Coordinates of C-alpha atoms and ligand atoms in Angstrom, one line a residue:
M1 CA 46.1 18.7 -1.9
R2 CA 47.0 17.0 1.3
I3 CA 47.9 13.4 1.5
L4 CA 47.9 11.6 4.9
I5 CA 50.6 8.9 5.0
I6 CA 50.4 6.2 7.6
S7 CA 52.0 2.9 8.3
D8 CA 52.1 0.0 10.8
V9 CA 48.7 0.7 12.3
H10 CA 48.9 -2.8 13.8
S11 CA 45.3 -3.2 14.8
N12 CA 45.5 -0.2 17.2
I13 CA 42.2 1.6 16.5
V14 CA 42.6 4.1 19.4
A15 CA 45.9 5.3 18.0
L16 CA 44.5 5.4 14.4
E17 CA 41.4 7.5 15.5
A18 CA 43.8 9.9 17.3
V19 CA 45.8 10.3 14.0
F20 CA 42.7 10.9 12.0
A21 CA 41.5 13.5 14.5
A22 CA 44.8 15.3 14.6
A23 CA 45.5 15.2 10.9
G24 CA 42.3 17.1 10.0
K25 CA 41.0 17.1 6.5
Y26 CA 42.9 15.3 3.9
D27 CA 42.4 14.6 0.2
A28 CA 43.9 11.1 0.0
L29 CA 45.1 8.4 2.4
W30 CA 48.1 6.3 1.8
C31 CA 48.7 3.2 4.0
L32 CA 52.1 1.6 3.9
G33 CA 51.2 -1.9 5.3
D34 CA 51.0 -3.8 8.5
T35 CA 47.5 -2.5 9.1
I36 CA 47.0 -5.6 11.4
G37 CA 49.0 -7.8 13.7
Y38 CA 50.1 -7.2 17.3
G39 CA 47.0 -5.2 18.4
P40 CA 43.4 -5.9 19.4
A41 CA 41.2 -4.4 16.6
P42 CA 42.0 -5.7 13.2
N43 CA 38.5 -5.4 11.7
E44 CA 38.0 -1.9 13.0
C45 CA 41.4 -0.8 11.6
I46 CA 40.8 -2.3 8.1
A47 CA 37.3 -0.7 8.1
A48 CA 38.9 2.6 8.8
V49 CA 41.6 2.5 6.1
K50 CA 39.7 0.7 3.3
H51 CA 39.1 4.0 1.6
A52 CA 42.8 4.5 1.1
E53 CA 43.8 5.6 -2.4
V54 CA 47.1 3.7 -2.0
A55 CA 47.4 0.7 0.3
I56 CA 50.0 -2.1 0.4
S57 CA 50.6 -5.1 2.6
G58 CA 53.3 -5.8 5.2
N59 CA 54.9 -8.8 6.7
H60 CA 52.4 -9.1 9.5
D61 CA 49.4 -8.7 7.2
L62 CA 50.8 -11.5 5.1
A63 CA 51.4 -13.6 8.2
C64 CA 47.8 -13.1 9.4
L65 CA 46.6 -14.3 6.0
G66 CA 48.9 -17.4 6.2
K67 CA 50.9 -16.2 3.2
V68 CA 54.3 -16.1 4.9
D69 CA 55.7 -18.5 7.4
L70 CA 54.7 -17.8 11.0
D71 CA 58.0 -19.2 12.2
D72 CA 59.6 -16.1 10.9
F73 CA 58.1 -14.3 13.9
N74 CA 59.0 -14.4 17.6
P75 CA 56.4 -16.3 19.7
D76 CA 54.5 -13.3 20.9
A77 CA 54.2 -11.8 17.5
R78 CA 53.2 -15.2 16.1
Q79 CA 50.5 -15.6 18.7
A80 CA 49.1 -12.1 17.9
N81 CA 49.2 -12.8 14.2
I82 CA 47.3 -16.0 14.6
W83 CA 44.7 -14.3 16.7
N84 CA 44.4 -11.3 14.3
G85 CA 44.0 -13.7 11.3
K86 CA 41.2 -15.5 13.0
Q87 CA 39.2 -12.3 13.7
L88 CA 39.1 -11.1 10.1
L89 CA 35.7 -10.7 8.5
P90 CA 35.6 -12.2 5.0
E91 CA 35.4 -8.8 3.2
H92 CA 38.4 -7.5 5.2
R93 CA 40.4 -10.7 4.4
T94 CA 39.6 -10.2 0.7
W95 CA 40.7 -6.5 0.9
L96 CA 44.0 -7.5 2.5
E97 CA 44.6 -10.4 0.1
N98 CA 44.4 -8.0 -2.9
L99 CA 47.2 -5.8 -1.7
V100 CA 50.9 -6.1 -2.8
P101 CA 53.9 -5.0 -0.6
A102 CA 55.2 -2.4 -3.1
Q103 CA 53.8 -0.2 -5.8
Y104 CA 54.5 2.7 -8.2
V105 CA 52.1 5.5 -7.3
N106 CA 52.9 8.4 -9.7
E107 CA 55.8 10.2 -11.3
I108 CA 56.9 11.4 -7.8
F109 CA 56.1 8.5 -5.5
T110 CA 56.8 4.8 -5.0
V111 CA 55.6 3.0 -1.9
A112 CA 57.1 -0.1 -0.3
H113 CA 56.5 -1.6 3.1
G114 CA 60.1 -2.5 3.9
S115 CA 62.2 -1.4 0.9
P116 CA 62.3 -1.5 -2.9
R117 CA 64.8 -4.3 -2.7
E118 CA 62.9 -6.5 -0.3
P119 CA 59.4 -5.0 0.2
V120 CA 58.2 -7.5 2.8
W121 CA 61.2 -7.9 5.1
E122 CA 64.0 -5.3 4.8
Y123 CA 64.4 -2.8 7.7
L124 CA 65.8 0.2 5.9
L125 CA 67.8 2.0 8.6
T126 CA 71.3 2.8 7.3
I127 CA 72.8 5.1 4.7
E128 CA 74.4 2.1 3.0
Q129 CA 71.0 0.4 2.6
A130 CA 69.5 3.6 1.4
L131 CA 72.2 4.1 -1.3
E132 CA 71.7 0.6 -2.6
N133 CA 67.9 1.0 -2.6
F134 CA 67.9 4.4 -4.3
E135 CA 69.1 2.4 -7.4
L136 CA 66.0 0.2 -7.3
F137 CA 63.2 2.6 -7.9
S138 CA 62.8 5.4 -10.4
T139 CA 60.7 8.1 -8.8
Q140 CA 61.9 11.0 -6.6
V141 CA 60.4 9.7 -3.4
C142 CA 59.9 6.2 -1.9
C143 CA 57.6 6.0 1.2
I144 CA 58.4 3.1 3.4
G145 CA 57.3 1.7 6.8
H146 CA 58.2 -1.5 8.6
S147 CA 60.9 -0.3 11.0
H148 CA 58.4 1.7 13.0
A149 CA 61.0 4.6 13.1
Q150 CA 60.0 8.0 11.7
L151 CA 62.9 9.0 9.5
V152 CA 64.2 10.4 6.2
F153 CA 67.1 9.5 3.9
R154 CA 68.0 12.3 1.4
K155 CA 70.3 12.0 -1.5
D156 CA 71.3 15.2 -3.2
G157 CA 72.3 16.0 -6.8
H158 CA 76.0 15.2 -5.8
H159 CA 75.0 11.8 -4.6
M160 CA 75.7 12.8 -1.0
C161 CA 73.3 10.9 1.3
E162 CA 72.2 11.8 4.8
G163 CA 69.8 10.1 7.1
F164 CA 68.0 11.6 10.0
R165 CA 65.2 10.8 12.5
T166 CA 62.3 13.2 12.6
T167 CA 60.0 14.4 15.3
D168 CA 56.7 16.2 15.7
R169 CA 56.4 19.2 13.2
D170 CA 59.6 18.6 11.3
T171 CA 59.1 19.4 7.7
I172 CA 61.2 18.5 4.6
S173 CA 61.1 20.2 1.2
L174 CA 61.1 17.9 -1.8
D175 CA 63.9 19.8 -3.6
T176 CA 63.8 18.7 -7.2
D177 CA 67.5 17.8 -7.3
A178 CA 67.2 15.4 -4.4
R179 CA 65.6 12.0 -3.8
F180 CA 64.2 10.7 -0.6
F181 CA 63.1 7.8 1.5
V182 CA 60.4 8.8 3.9
N183 CA 59.1 6.7 6.8
P184 CA 56.1 8.3 8.5
G185 CA 56.7 6.1 11.6
S186 CA 54.2 3.7 13.1
V187 CA 50.6 4.6 14.1
G188 CA 50.0 1.7 16.4
Q189 CA 53.4 0.6 17.8
P190 CA 56.1 3.2 17.6
R191 CA 59.6 1.9 18.3
D192 CA 61.6 5.1 18.5
Y193 CA 61.2 5.7 22.3
D194 CA 58.3 8.1 21.6
P195 CA 55.1 6.2 22.4
R196 CA 52.9 8.8 20.6
A197 CA 51.3 7.7 17.3
A198 CA 53.2 8.8 14.2
Y199 CA 52.1 10.0 10.8
A200 CA 53.2 12.3 7.9
L201 CA 51.4 14.7 5.6
F202 CA 52.4 15.5 2.0
D203 CA 51.4 19.0 0.8
A204 CA 51.3 18.9 -3.0
E205 CA 51.2 22.7 -3.4
A206 CA 54.2 23.4 -1.1
Q207 CA 56.0 20.1 -2.1
T208 CA 56.7 19.4 1.5
I209 CA 56.3 16.5 3.8
S210 CA 55.6 17.2 7.5
F211 CA 56.0 14.7 10.3
H212 CA 53.7 14.5 13.3
R213 CA 53.2 12.7 16.6
V214 CA 49.9 12.6 18.6
A215 CA 49.3 11.3 22.1
Y216 CA 46.5 8.7 22.4
R217 CA 44.9 6.7 25.2
I218 CA 47.5 3.9 25.3
D219 CA 45.7 2.5 28.4
K220 CA 42.6 1.9 26.3
T221 CA 44.5 -0.1 23.7
Q222 CA 46.2 -2.0 26.5
N223 CA 42.9 -2.9 28.1
Q224 CA 41.5 -4.1 24.8
M225 CA 44.6 -6.2 24.4
R226 CA 44.3 -7.7 27.9
D227 CA 40.6 -8.4 27.2
V228 CA 41.5 -10.8 24.3
N229 CA 44.6 -12.2 26.0
L230 CA 47.2 -10.8 23.7
P231 CA 50.8 -11.3 25.1
A232 CA 51.8 -9.2 28.1
S233 CA 55.0 -8.0 26.5
L234 CA 53.1 -6.6 23.5
V235 CA 50.8 -4.8 25.9
R236 CA 53.6 -3.3 27.9
R237 CA 55.9 -2.1 25.1
L238 CA 53.3 0.4 23.9
E239 CA 53.8 2.8 26.8
F240 CA 57.6 2.9 26.2
G241 CA 57.5 3.3 22.5
I242 CA 59.7 0.3 21.9
Ligands
ZN1 ZN1 55.1 -3.4 11.4

């Protein structure tokens, strides 16, 4: 069984389609939130991920729905969230409204957009944060998104914790004496200086998670953004992976 794990699609349908094409056949899709916001194609992206077995909401999803304060975002992100929210078809709005930002999945996995401690807002990027958050969920692995950085925190049986960024084709083994935070990176707006779309695959037989990057037509997404007058800074950052 292969599970495709994605996060932070951010209304970038060109990047999302490249991920689906590169990932090949999968048995289940998990989507870790921020499916919309920033980008030009919210309805297309929701239509493409609605079949996900596991889906949670992120801070931008909630902002687009008017469920968190738009003043918590910088002016460009705020403008894009308002635009994204206005585009939503009623059935897509309903789908988003029914998501929560964190969820127990099974005896191995928990998912949270930001972190178990603060599922909507925390950027889990340091070992100190990882150690505190390891206390706040009970399963072996917690899949997170939100920081748009593809990374792993691994705590072994001796409570030693390491954190590392991953790149295309890195693979980790889910050793039974260790626990993990796994961030598949962002599909639609990577921020780790690699502009390629990011995703991860869980192989249940091998008990491994592999990390991947795939190039996509960034210029197509940028043109779609210009067509609907999304902020120029959001258009530009895509090609730099920031
Ligand atoms: Zn995001």
